[in-house]
């Protein structure tokens, strides 16, 4: 069996009055992410982790923000496309682990919904989808509520 791992990282700026999407879930918030797509920074980092497993570059390369095709797109569709690539290459997802750094709102109540939303797209059970959230204790750009930072790791294995 061939096993591969990858990591992904993404940042989006916060702005008042925009919808906040994280991990495929609409989060009630006064602020949302500035982006060409729906701004789901957690899914973007996850896509990059999966692409990283296969050394296929990043989602900016696959879905350029200069293209109208991806304007305002639901990032779950981008994830579906990336998972399809993983399958085409002869692999399936083993597990993923996502860490979201956001000062507010608190995400604890939404973590399970994110896992339940992402698992079927990834083709795995919920216990293979980890989502963790932290504040940065008011330090840095995350702490000043200027943006959100996400790290993701993925493991894929040959089918
Ligand atoms: Mg992004």
PDB file of N, CA and C in Angstrom, residues 1-102:
ATOM      1  N   UNK A   1       0.849  -1.203   0.000  1.00  0.00           N
ATOM      2  CA  UNK A   1       0.000   0.000   0.000  1.00  0.00           C
ATOM      3  C   UNK A   1       0.880   1.246   0.000  1.00  0.00           C
ATOM      4  N   UNK A   2       0.508   2.207  -0.843  1.00  0.00           N
ATOM      5  CA  UNK A   2       1.246   3.473  -0.880  1.00  0.00           C
ATOM      6  C   UNK A   2       0.506   4.492  -0.009  1.00  0.00           C
ATOM      7  N   UNK A   3       1.216   5.074   0.929  1.00  0.00           N
ATOM      8  CA  UNK A   3       0.623   6.063   1.838  1.00  0.00           C
ATOM      9  C   UNK A   3       1.314   7.404   1.602  1.00  0.00           C
ATOM     10  N   UNK A   4       0.515   8.469   1.499  1.00  0.00           N
ATOM     11  CA  UNK A   4       1.092   9.794   1.282  1.00  0.00           C
ATOM     12  C   UNK A   4       0.447  10.791   2.243  1.00  0.00           C
ATOM     13  N   UNK A   5       1.212  11.793   2.671  1.00  0.00           N
ATOM     14  CA  UNK A   5       0.648  12.846   3.510  1.00  0.00           C
ATOM     15  C   UNK A   5       0.885  14.194   2.850  1.00  0.00           C
ATOM     16  N   UNK A   6       0.083  15.167   3.250  1.00  0.00           N
ATOM     17  CA  UNK A   6       0.249  16.522   2.735  1.00  0.00           C
ATOM     18  C   UNK A   6      -0.237  17.521   3.762  1.00  0.00           C
ATOM     19  N   UNK A   7       0.244  18.755   3.633  1.00  0.00           N
ATOM     20  CA  UNK A   7      -0.266  19.800   4.524  1.00  0.00           C
ATOM     21  C   UNK A   7      -0.741  20.990   3.710  1.00  0.00           C
ATOM     22  N   UNK A   8      -1.638  21.738   4.287  1.00  0.00           N
ATOM     23  CA  UNK A   8      -2.173  22.925   3.621  1.00  0.00           C
ATOM     24  C   UNK A   8      -2.311  24.059   4.609  1.00  0.00           C
ATOM     25  N   UNK A   9      -2.218  25.274   4.106  1.00  0.00           N
ATOM     26  CA  UNK A   9      -2.309  26.469   4.960  1.00  0.00           C
ATOM     27  C   UNK A   9      -3.034  27.549   4.180  1.00  0.00           C
ATOM     28  N   UNK A  10      -3.925  28.271   4.844  1.00  0.00           N
ATOM     29  CA  UNK A  10      -4.587  29.383   4.159  1.00  0.00           C
ATOM     30  C   UNK A  10      -4.991  30.455   5.165  1.00  0.00           C
ATOM     31  N   UNK A  11      -5.066  31.669   4.668  1.00  0.00           N
ATOM     32  CA  UNK A  11      -5.480  32.826   5.460  1.00  0.00           C
ATOM     33  C   UNK A  11      -6.490  33.612   4.648  1.00  0.00           C
ATOM     34  N   UNK A  12      -7.550  34.075   5.279  1.00  0.00           N
ATOM     35  CA  UNK A  12      -8.428  35.050   4.641  1.00  0.00           C
ATOM     36  C   UNK A  12      -8.699  36.195   5.607  1.00  0.00           C
ATOM     37  N   UNK A  13      -8.831  37.395   5.034  1.00  0.00           N
ATOM     38  CA  UNK A  13      -9.137  38.578   5.840  1.00  0.00           C
ATOM     39  C   UNK A  13     -10.625  38.595   6.195  1.00  0.00           C
ATOM     40  N   UNK A  14     -10.916  39.152   7.341  1.00  0.00           N
ATOM     41  CA  UNK A  14     -12.305  39.309   7.793  1.00  0.00           C
ATOM     42  C   UNK A  14     -12.812  40.704   7.450  1.00  0.00           C
ATOM     43  N   UNK A  15     -14.097  40.757   7.084  1.00  0.00           N
ATOM     44  CA  UNK A  15     -14.718  42.056   6.809  1.00  0.00           C
ATOM     45  C   UNK A  15     -16.156  42.012   7.297  1.00  0.00           C
ATOM     46  N   UNK A  16     -16.608  43.121   7.830  1.00  0.00           N
ATOM     47  CA  UNK A  16     -17.993  43.178   8.325  1.00  0.00           C
ATOM     48  C   UNK A  16     -18.982  43.023   7.190  1.00  0.00           C
ATOM     49  N   UNK A  17     -20.088  42.346   7.498  1.00  0.00           N
ATOM     50  CA  UNK A  17     -21.191  42.254   6.546  1.00  0.00           C
ATOM     51  C   UNK A  17     -21.082  41.138   5.528  1.00  0.00           C
ATOM     52  N   UNK A  18     -19.995  40.366   5.554  1.00  0.00           N
ATOM     53  CA  UNK A  18     -19.861  39.240   4.621  1.00  0.00           C
ATOM     54  C   UNK A  18     -20.276  37.952   5.334  1.00  0.00           C
ATOM     55  N   UNK A  19     -20.791  36.966   4.570  1.00  0.00           N
ATOM     56  CA  UNK A  19     -21.136  35.684   5.191  1.00  0.00           C
ATOM     57  C   UNK A  19     -19.875  34.918   5.594  1.00  0.00           C
ATOM     58  N   UNK A  20     -19.944  34.237   6.724  1.00  0.00           N
ATOM     59  CA  UNK A  20     -18.799  33.422   7.150  1.00  0.00           C
ATOM     60  C   UNK A  20     -19.084  31.938   6.911  1.00  0.00           C
ATOM     61  N   UNK A  21     -18.270  31.342   6.039  1.00  0.00           N
ATOM     62  CA  UNK A  21     -18.315  29.900   5.776  1.00  0.00           C
ATOM     63  C   UNK A  21     -17.026  29.289   6.283  1.00  0.00           C
ATOM     64  N   UNK A  22     -17.151  28.226   7.071  1.00  0.00           N
ATOM     65  CA  UNK A  22     -15.968  27.508   7.574  1.00  0.00           C
ATOM     66  C   UNK A  22     -16.272  26.017   7.629  1.00  0.00           C
ATOM     67  N   UNK A  23     -15.426  25.221   7.052  1.00  0.00           N
ATOM     68  CA  UNK A  23     -15.642  23.770   7.069  1.00  0.00           C
ATOM     69  C   UNK A  23     -16.957  23.373   6.431  1.00  0.00           C
ATOM     70  N   UNK A  24     -17.394  24.166   5.447  1.00  0.00           N
ATOM     71  CA  UNK A  24     -18.635  23.860   4.734  1.00  0.00           C
ATOM     72  C   UNK A  24     -19.890  24.287   5.461  1.00  0.00           C
ATOM     73  N   UNK A  25     -19.729  25.007   6.575  1.00  0.00           N
ATOM     74  CA  UNK A  25     -20.873  25.371   7.418  1.00  0.00           C
ATOM     75  C   UNK A  25     -20.986  26.895   7.493  1.00  0.00           C
ATOM     76  N   UNK A  26     -22.202  27.396   7.415  1.00  0.00           N
ATOM     77  CA  UNK A  26     -22.445  28.840   7.581  1.00  0.00           C
ATOM     78  C   UNK A  26     -22.419  29.143   9.072  1.00  0.00           C
ATOM     79  N   UNK A  27     -21.482  30.013   9.460  1.00  0.00           N
ATOM     80  CA  UNK A  27     -21.306  30.351  10.874  1.00  0.00           C
ATOM     81  C   UNK A  27     -21.956  31.706  11.144  1.00  0.00           C
ATOM     82  N   UNK A  28     -22.877  31.790  12.126  1.00  0.00           N
ATOM     83  CA  UNK A  28     -23.457  33.091  12.454  1.00  0.00           C
ATOM     84  C   UNK A  28     -22.366  34.044  12.951  1.00  0.00           C
ATOM     85  N   UNK A  29     -22.217  35.183  12.272  1.00  0.00           N
ATOM     86  CA  UNK A  29     -21.135  36.106  12.612  1.00  0.00           C
ATOM     87  C   UNK A  29     -21.417  37.466  11.979  1.00  0.00           C
ATOM     88  N   UNK A  30     -20.914  38.537  12.610  1.00  0.00           N
ATOM     89  CA  UNK A  30     -21.034  39.885  12.036  1.00  0.00           C
ATOM     90  C   UNK A  30     -20.052  40.069  10.879  1.00  0.00           C
ATOM     91  N   UNK A  31     -19.022  39.212  10.851  1.00  0.00           N
ATOM     92  CA  UNK A  31     -17.972  39.343   9.837  1.00  0.00           C
ATOM     93  C   UNK A  31     -17.864  38.055   9.017  1.00  0.00           C
ATOM     94  N   UNK A  32     -17.311  38.195   7.817  1.00  0.00           N
ATOM     95  CA  UNK A  32     -17.065  37.029   6.968  1.00  0.00           C
ATOM     96  C   UNK A  32     -15.762  37.233   6.228  1.00  0.00           C
ATOM     97  N   UNK A  33     -15.443  36.293   5.330  1.00  0.00           N
ATOM     98  CA  UNK A  33     -14.125  36.305   4.697  1.00  0.00           C
ATOM     99  C   UNK A  33     -14.137  36.954   3.321  1.00  0.00           C
ATOM    100  N   UNK A  34     -13.153  37.812   3.113  1.00  0.00           N
ATOM    101  CA  UNK A  34     -12.951  38.449   1.810  1.00  0.00           C
ATOM    102  C   UNK A  34     -12.334  37.403   0.888  1.00  0.00           C
ATOM    103  N   UNK A  35     -12.981  37.134  -0.245  1.00  0.00           N
ATOM    104  CA  UNK A  35     -12.484  36.066  -1.118  1.00  0.00           C
ATOM    105  C   UNK A  35     -13.126  36.125  -2.490  1.00  0.00           C
ATOM    106  N   UNK A  36     -12.517  35.427  -3.434  1.00  0.00           N
ATOM    107  CA  UNK A  36     -13.080  35.262  -4.772  1.00  0.00           C
ATOM    108  C   UNK A  36     -14.186  34.202  -4.728  1.00  0.00           C
ATOM    109  N   UNK A  37     -13.960  33.170  -3.903  1.00  0.00           N
ATOM    110  CA  UNK A  37     -14.956  32.102  -3.704  1.00  0.00           C
ATOM    111  C   UNK A  37     -15.822  32.491  -2.506  1.00  0.00           C
ATOM    112  N   UNK A  38     -16.458  31.497  -1.857  1.00  0.00           N
ATOM    113  CA  UNK A  38     -17.223  31.793  -0.637  1.00  0.00           C
ATOM    114  C   UNK A  38     -16.298  32.054   0.552  1.00  0.00           C
ATOM    115  N   UNK A  39     -14.981  31.908   0.352  1.00  0.00           N
ATOM    116  CA  UNK A  39     -14.011  32.267   1.394  1.00  0.00           C
ATOM    117  C   UNK A  39     -13.823  31.228   2.480  1.00  0.00           C
ATOM    118  N   UNK A  40     -14.245  29.998   2.205  1.00  0.00           N
ATOM    119  CA  UNK A  40     -14.130  28.953   3.240  1.00  0.00           C
ATOM    120  C   UNK A  40     -12.666  28.544   3.392  1.00  0.00           C
ATOM    121  N   UNK A  41     -11.995  29.278   4.255  1.00  0.00           N
ATOM    122  CA  UNK A  41     -10.553  29.139   4.430  1.00  0.00           C
ATOM    123  C   UNK A  41     -10.177  27.747   4.947  1.00  0.00           C
ATOM    124  N   UNK A  42     -11.077  27.104   5.700  1.00  0.00           N
ATOM    125  CA  UNK A  42     -10.793  25.751   6.213  1.00  0.00           C
ATOM    126  C   UNK A  42     -10.790  24.745   5.061  1.00  0.00           C
ATOM    127  N   UNK A  43     -11.772  24.850   4.178  1.00  0.00           N
ATOM    128  CA  UNK A  43     -11.807  23.933   3.031  1.00  0.00           C
ATOM    129  C   UNK A  43     -10.632  24.197   2.093  1.00  0.00           C
ATOM    130  N   UNK A  44     -10.255  25.464   1.944  1.00  0.00           N
ATOM    131  CA  UNK A  44      -9.115  25.769   1.069  1.00  0.00           C
ATOM    132  C   UNK A  44      -7.834  25.110   1.586  1.00  0.00           C
ATOM    133  N   UNK A  45      -7.596  25.206   2.900  1.00  0.00           N
ATOM    134  CA  UNK A  45      -6.407  24.572   3.481  1.00  0.00           C
ATOM    135  C   UNK A  45      -6.483  23.056   3.314  1.00  0.00           C
ATOM    136  N   UNK A  46      -7.686  22.508   3.477  1.00  0.00           N
ATOM    137  CA  UNK A  46      -7.876  21.061   3.322  1.00  0.00           C
ATOM    138  C   UNK A  46      -7.601  20.623   1.879  1.00  0.00           C
ATOM    139  N   UNK A  47      -8.103  21.380   0.925  1.00  0.00           N
ATOM    140  CA  UNK A  47      -7.837  21.070  -0.491  1.00  0.00           C
ATOM    141  C   UNK A  47      -6.336  21.074  -0.756  1.00  0.00           C
ATOM    142  N   UNK A  48      -5.636  22.067  -0.212  1.00  0.00           N
ATOM    143  CA  UNK A  48      -4.184  22.147  -0.428  1.00  0.00           C
ATOM    144  C   UNK A  48      -3.460  20.967   0.210  1.00  0.00           C
ATOM    145  N   UNK A  49      -3.956  20.494   1.367  1.00  0.00           N
ATOM    146  CA  UNK A  49      -3.342  19.328   2.013  1.00  0.00           C
ATOM    147  C   UNK A  49      -3.505  18.094   1.126  1.00  0.00           C
ATOM    148  N   UNK A  50      -4.708  17.919   0.549  1.00  0.00           N
ATOM    149  CA  UNK A  50      -4.955  16.759  -0.325  1.00  0.00           C
ATOM    150  C   UNK A  50      -4.124  16.849  -1.601  1.00  0.00           C
ATOM    151  N   UNK A  51      -4.050  18.052  -2.174  1.00  0.00           N
ATOM    152  CA  UNK A  51      -3.238  18.240  -3.377  1.00  0.00           C
ATOM    153  C   UNK A  51      -1.759  18.044  -3.052  1.00  0.00           C
ATOM    154  N   UNK A  52      -1.370  18.457  -1.840  1.00  0.00           N
ATOM    155  CA  UNK A  52       0.010  18.292  -1.394  1.00  0.00           C
ATOM    156  C   UNK A  52       0.416  16.825  -1.331  1.00  0.00           C
ATOM    157  N   UNK A  53      -0.525  15.966  -0.950  1.00  0.00           N
ATOM    158  CA  UNK A  53      -0.257  14.515  -0.916  1.00  0.00           C
ATOM    159  C   UNK A  53       0.230  14.025  -2.275  1.00  0.00           C
ATOM    160  N   UNK A  54      -0.299  14.639  -3.329  1.00  0.00           N
ATOM    161  CA  UNK A  54      -0.023  14.179  -4.689  1.00  0.00           C
ATOM    162  C   UNK A  54       0.944  15.097  -5.432  1.00  0.00           C
ATOM    163  N   UNK A  55       1.494  16.080  -4.721  1.00  0.00           N
ATOM    164  CA  UNK A  55       2.420  17.052  -5.329  1.00  0.00           C
ATOM    165  C   UNK A  55       1.796  17.709  -6.554  1.00  0.00           C
ATOM    166  N   UNK A  56       0.510  18.098  -6.408  1.00  0.00           N
ATOM    167  CA  UNK A  56      -0.221  18.677  -7.541  1.00  0.00           C
ATOM    168  C   UNK A  56      -0.424  20.186  -7.410  1.00  0.00           C
ATOM    169  N   UNK A  57       0.421  20.831  -6.611  1.00  0.00           N
ATOM    170  CA  UNK A  57       0.289  22.282  -6.494  1.00  0.00           C
ATOM    171  C   UNK A  57      -0.779  22.652  -5.491  1.00  0.00           C
ATOM    172  N   UNK A  58      -1.483  23.773  -5.749  1.00  0.00           N
ATOM    173  CA  UNK A  58      -2.464  24.247  -4.783  1.00  0.00           C
ATOM    174  C   UNK A  58      -3.756  24.645  -5.495  1.00  0.00           C
ATOM    175  N   UNK A  59      -4.783  24.990  -4.703  1.00  0.00           N
ATOM    176  CA  UNK A  59      -6.080  25.262  -5.334  1.00  0.00           C
ATOM    177  C   UNK A  59      -6.069  26.557  -6.139  1.00  0.00           C
ATOM    178  N   UNK A  60      -5.157  27.485  -5.789  1.00  0.00           N
ATOM    179  CA  UNK A  60      -5.047  28.709  -6.579  1.00  0.00           C
ATOM    180  C   UNK A  60      -4.611  28.400  -8.014  1.00  0.00           C
ATOM    181  N   UNK A  61      -3.830  27.344  -8.143  1.00  0.00           N
ATOM    182  CA  UNK A  61      -3.331  26.882  -9.440  1.00  0.00           C
ATOM    183  C   UNK A  61      -4.453  26.161 -10.204  1.00  0.00           C
ATOM    184  N   UNK A  62      -5.220  25.343  -9.467  1.00  0.00           N
ATOM    185  CA  UNK A  62      -6.289  24.534 -10.073  1.00  0.00           C
ATOM    186  C   UNK A  62      -7.520  25.372 -10.415  1.00  0.00           C
ATOM    187  N   UNK A  63      -7.856  26.301  -9.494  1.00  0.00           N
ATOM    188  CA  UNK A  63      -9.070  27.119  -9.642  1.00  0.00           C
ATOM    189  C   UNK A  63      -8.670  28.590  -9.527  1.00  0.00           C
ATOM    190  N   UNK A  64      -8.085  29.172 -10.576  1.00  0.00           N
ATOM    191  CA  UNK A  64      -7.532  30.536 -10.475  1.00  0.00           C
ATOM    192  C   UNK A  64      -8.588  31.594 -10.127  1.00  0.00           C
ATOM    193  N   UNK A  65      -8.179  32.542  -9.273  1.00  0.00           N
ATOM    194  CA  UNK A  65      -9.136  33.577  -8.853  1.00  0.00           C
ATOM    195  C   UNK A  65      -9.313  34.648  -9.922  1.00  0.00           C
ATOM    196  N   UNK A  66      -8.664  34.435 -11.066  1.00  0.00           N
ATOM    197  CA  UNK A  66      -8.878  35.326 -12.202  1.00  0.00           C
ATOM    198  C   UNK A  66     -10.028  34.810 -13.076  1.00  0.00           C
ATOM    199  N   UNK A  67     -10.511  33.595 -12.759  1.00  0.00           N
ATOM    200  CA  UNK A  67     -11.550  32.979 -13.581  1.00  0.00           C
ATOM    201  C   UNK A  67     -12.934  33.224 -12.983  1.00  0.00           C
ATOM    202  N   UNK A  68     -13.871  33.689 -13.820  1.00  0.00           N
ATOM    203  CA  UNK A  68     -15.242  33.920 -13.372  1.00  0.00           C
ATOM    204  C   UNK A  68     -15.941  32.615 -12.996  1.00  0.00           C
ATOM    205  N   UNK A  69     -15.407  31.508 -13.540  1.00  0.00           N
ATOM    206  CA  UNK A  69     -16.006  30.196 -13.273  1.00  0.00           C
ATOM    207  C   UNK A  69     -16.075  29.909 -11.767  1.00  0.00           C
ATOM    208  N   UNK A  70     -15.096  30.404 -11.017  1.00  0.00           N
ATOM    209  CA  UNK A  70     -15.001  30.077  -9.587  1.00  0.00           C
ATOM    210  C   UNK A  70     -15.472  31.226  -8.701  1.00  0.00           C
ATOM    211  N   UNK A  71     -16.002  32.304  -9.301  1.00  0.00           N
ATOM    212  CA  UNK A  71     -16.411  33.474  -8.514  1.00  0.00           C
ATOM    213  C   UNK A  71     -17.586  33.118  -7.599  1.00  0.00           C
ATOM    214  N   UNK A  72     -17.397  33.353  -6.307  1.00  0.00           N
ATOM    215  CA  UNK A  72     -18.474  33.107  -5.339  1.00  0.00           C
ATOM    216  C   UNK A  72     -18.813  31.640  -5.145  1.00  0.00           C
ATOM    217  N   UNK A  73     -17.968  30.748  -5.681  1.00  0.00           N
ATOM    218  CA  UNK A  73     -18.315  29.317  -5.670  1.00  0.00           C
ATOM    219  C   UNK A  73     -18.300  28.748  -4.244  1.00  0.00           C
ATOM    220  N   UNK A  74     -19.229  27.826  -4.016  1.00  0.00           N
ATOM    221  CA  UNK A  74     -19.289  27.050  -2.780  1.00  0.00           C
ATOM    222  C   UNK A  74     -18.007  26.202  -2.721  1.00  0.00           C
ATOM    223  N   UNK A  75     -17.201  26.401  -1.687  1.00  0.00           N
ATOM    224  CA  UNK A  75     -15.916  25.691  -1.627  1.00  0.00           C
ATOM    225  C   UNK A  75     -16.092  24.183  -1.509  1.00  0.00           C
ATOM    226  N   UNK A  76     -17.276  23.730  -1.084  1.00  0.00           N
ATOM    227  CA  UNK A  76     -17.527  22.282  -1.029  1.00  0.00           C
ATOM    228  C   UNK A  76     -17.409  21.670  -2.439  1.00  0.00           C
ATOM    229  N   UNK A  77     -17.765  22.465  -3.443  1.00  0.00           N
ATOM    230  CA  UNK A  77     -17.635  21.982  -4.835  1.00  0.00           C
ATOM    231  C   UNK A  77     -16.154  21.847  -5.198  1.00  0.00           C
ATOM    232  N   UNK A  78     -15.337  22.801  -4.739  1.00  0.00           N
ATOM    233  CA  UNK A  78     -13.893  22.700  -4.989  1.00  0.00           C
ATOM    234  C   UNK A  78     -13.332  21.452  -4.318  1.00  0.00           C
ATOM    235  N   UNK A  79     -13.787  21.193  -3.086  1.00  0.00           N
ATOM    236  CA  UNK A  79     -13.316  20.001  -2.365  1.00  0.00           C
ATOM    237  C   UNK A  79     -13.740  18.723  -3.092  1.00  0.00           C
ATOM    238  N   UNK A  80     -14.979  18.704  -3.586  1.00  0.00           N
ATOM    239  CA  UNK A  80     -15.452  17.534  -4.356  1.00  0.00           C
ATOM    240  C   UNK A  80     -14.533  17.279  -5.552  1.00  0.00           C
ATOM    241  N   UNK A  81     -14.137  18.361  -6.220  1.00  0.00           N
ATOM    242  CA  UNK A  81     -13.273  18.215  -7.397  1.00  0.00           C
ATOM    243  C   UNK A  81     -11.895  17.686  -7.006  1.00  0.00           C
ATOM    244  N   UNK A  82     -11.387  18.164  -5.867  1.00  0.00           N
ATOM    245  CA  UNK A  82     -10.071  17.708  -5.412  1.00  0.00           C
ATOM    246  C   UNK A  82     -10.129  16.231  -4.998  1.00  0.00           C
ATOM    247  N   UNK A  83     -11.208  15.849  -4.303  1.00  0.00           N
ATOM    248  CA  UNK A  83     -11.355  14.445  -3.895  1.00  0.00           C
ATOM    249  C   UNK A  83     -11.474  13.552  -5.139  1.00  0.00           C
ATOM    250  N   UNK A  84     -12.147  14.052  -6.171  1.00  0.00           N
ATOM    251  CA  UNK A  84     -12.260  13.285  -7.421  1.00  0.00           C
ATOM    252  C   UNK A  84     -10.875  13.051  -8.028  1.00  0.00           C
ATOM    253  N   UNK A  85     -10.012  14.050  -7.931  1.00  0.00           N
ATOM    254  CA  UNK A  85      -8.638  13.901  -8.438  1.00  0.00           C
ATOM    255  C   UNK A  85      -7.897  12.825  -7.630  1.00  0.00           C
ATOM    256  N   UNK A  86      -8.075  12.869  -6.298  1.00  0.00           N
ATOM    257  CA  UNK A  86      -7.439  11.861  -5.427  1.00  0.00           C
ATOM    258  C   UNK A  86      -7.859  10.457  -5.882  1.00  0.00           C
ATOM    259  N   UNK A  87      -9.164  10.290  -6.146  1.00  0.00           N
ATOM    260  CA  UNK A  87      -9.677   8.975  -6.576  1.00  0.00           C
ATOM    261  C   UNK A  87      -9.142   8.602  -7.964  1.00  0.00           C
ATOM    262  N   UNK A  88      -9.120   9.583  -8.862  1.00  0.00           N
ATOM    263  CA  UNK A  88      -8.597   9.321 -10.222  1.00  0.00           C
ATOM    264  C   UNK A  88      -7.158   8.824 -10.188  1.00  0.00           C
ATOM    265  N   UNK A  89      -6.407   9.329  -9.225  1.00  0.00           N
ATOM    266  CA  UNK A  89      -4.987   8.942  -9.112  1.00  0.00           C
ATOM    267  C   UNK A  89      -4.825   7.595  -8.410  1.00  0.00           C
ATOM    268  N   UNK A  90      -5.956   6.991  -7.987  1.00  0.00           N
ATOM    269  CA  UNK A  90      -5.893   5.655  -7.386  1.00  0.00           C
ATOM    270  C   UNK A  90      -5.756   5.632  -5.874  1.00  0.00           C
ATOM    271  N   UNK A  91      -6.126   6.746  -5.240  1.00  0.00           N
ATOM    272  CA  UNK A  91      -6.013   6.832  -3.780  1.00  0.00           C
ATOM    273  C   UNK A  91      -7.384   7.081  -3.154  1.00  0.00           C
ATOM    274  N   UNK A  92      -7.490   6.773  -1.850  1.00  0.00           N
ATOM    275  CA  UNK A  92      -8.647   7.191  -1.070  1.00  0.00           C
ATOM    276  C   UNK A  92      -8.143   7.943   0.156  1.00  0.00           C
ATOM    277  N   UNK A  93      -9.034   8.756   0.736  1.00  0.00           N
ATOM    278  CA  UNK A  93      -8.644   9.548   1.905  1.00  0.00           C
ATOM    279  C   UNK A  93      -8.564   8.634   3.123  1.00  0.00           C
ATOM    280  N   UNK A  94      -7.473   8.770   3.883  1.00  0.00           N
ATOM    281  CA  UNK A  94      -7.335   8.030   5.141  1.00  0.00           C
ATOM    282  C   UNK A  94      -7.922   8.829   6.274  1.00  0.00           C
ATOM    283  N   UNK A  95      -7.345   9.971   6.539  1.00  0.00           N
ATOM    284  CA  UNK A  95      -7.898  10.877   7.549  1.00  0.00           C
ATOM    285  C   UNK A  95      -7.396  12.293   7.291  1.00  0.00           C
ATOM    286  N   UNK A  96      -8.087  13.253   7.879  1.00  0.00           N
ATOM    287  CA  UNK A  96      -7.648  14.647   7.781  1.00  0.00           C
ATOM    288  C   UNK A  96      -7.733  15.285   9.159  1.00  0.00           C
ATOM    289  N   UNK A  97      -6.942  16.318   9.346  1.00  0.00           N
ATOM    290  CA  UNK A  97      -6.911  17.023  10.634  1.00  0.00           C
ATOM    291  C   UNK A  97      -6.762  18.517  10.328  1.00  0.00           C
ATOM    292  N   UNK A  98      -7.706  19.304  10.827  1.00  0.00           N
ATOM    293  CA  UNK A  98      -7.765  20.737  10.502  1.00  0.00           C
ATOM    294  C   UNK A  98      -7.712  21.546  11.795  1.00  0.00           C
ATOM    295  N   UNK A  99      -6.870  22.575  11.818  1.00  0.00           N
ATOM    296  CA  UNK A  99      -6.831  23.487  12.965  1.00  0.00           C
ATOM    297  C   UNK A  99      -7.155  24.899  12.493  1.00  0.00           C
ATOM    298  N   UNK A 100      -8.183  25.471  13.071  1.00  0.00           N
ATOM    299  CA  UNK A 100      -8.646  26.807  12.693  1.00  0.00           C
ATOM    300  C   UNK A 100      -8.282  27.792  13.804  1.00  0.00           C
ATOM    301  N   UNK A 101      -7.588  28.875  13.452  1.00  0.00           N
ATOM    302  CA  UNK A 101      -7.295  29.930  14.419  1.00  0.00           C
ATOM    303  C   UNK A 101      -8.173  31.130  14.100  1.00  0.00           C
ATOM    304  N   UNK A 102      -9.101  31.415  14.999  1.00  0.00           N
ATOM    305  CA  UNK A 102     -10.063  32.510  14.818  1.00  0.00           C
ATOM    306  C   UNK A 102     -10.374  33.082  16.198  1.00  0.00           C
TER     307      UNK A 102
END
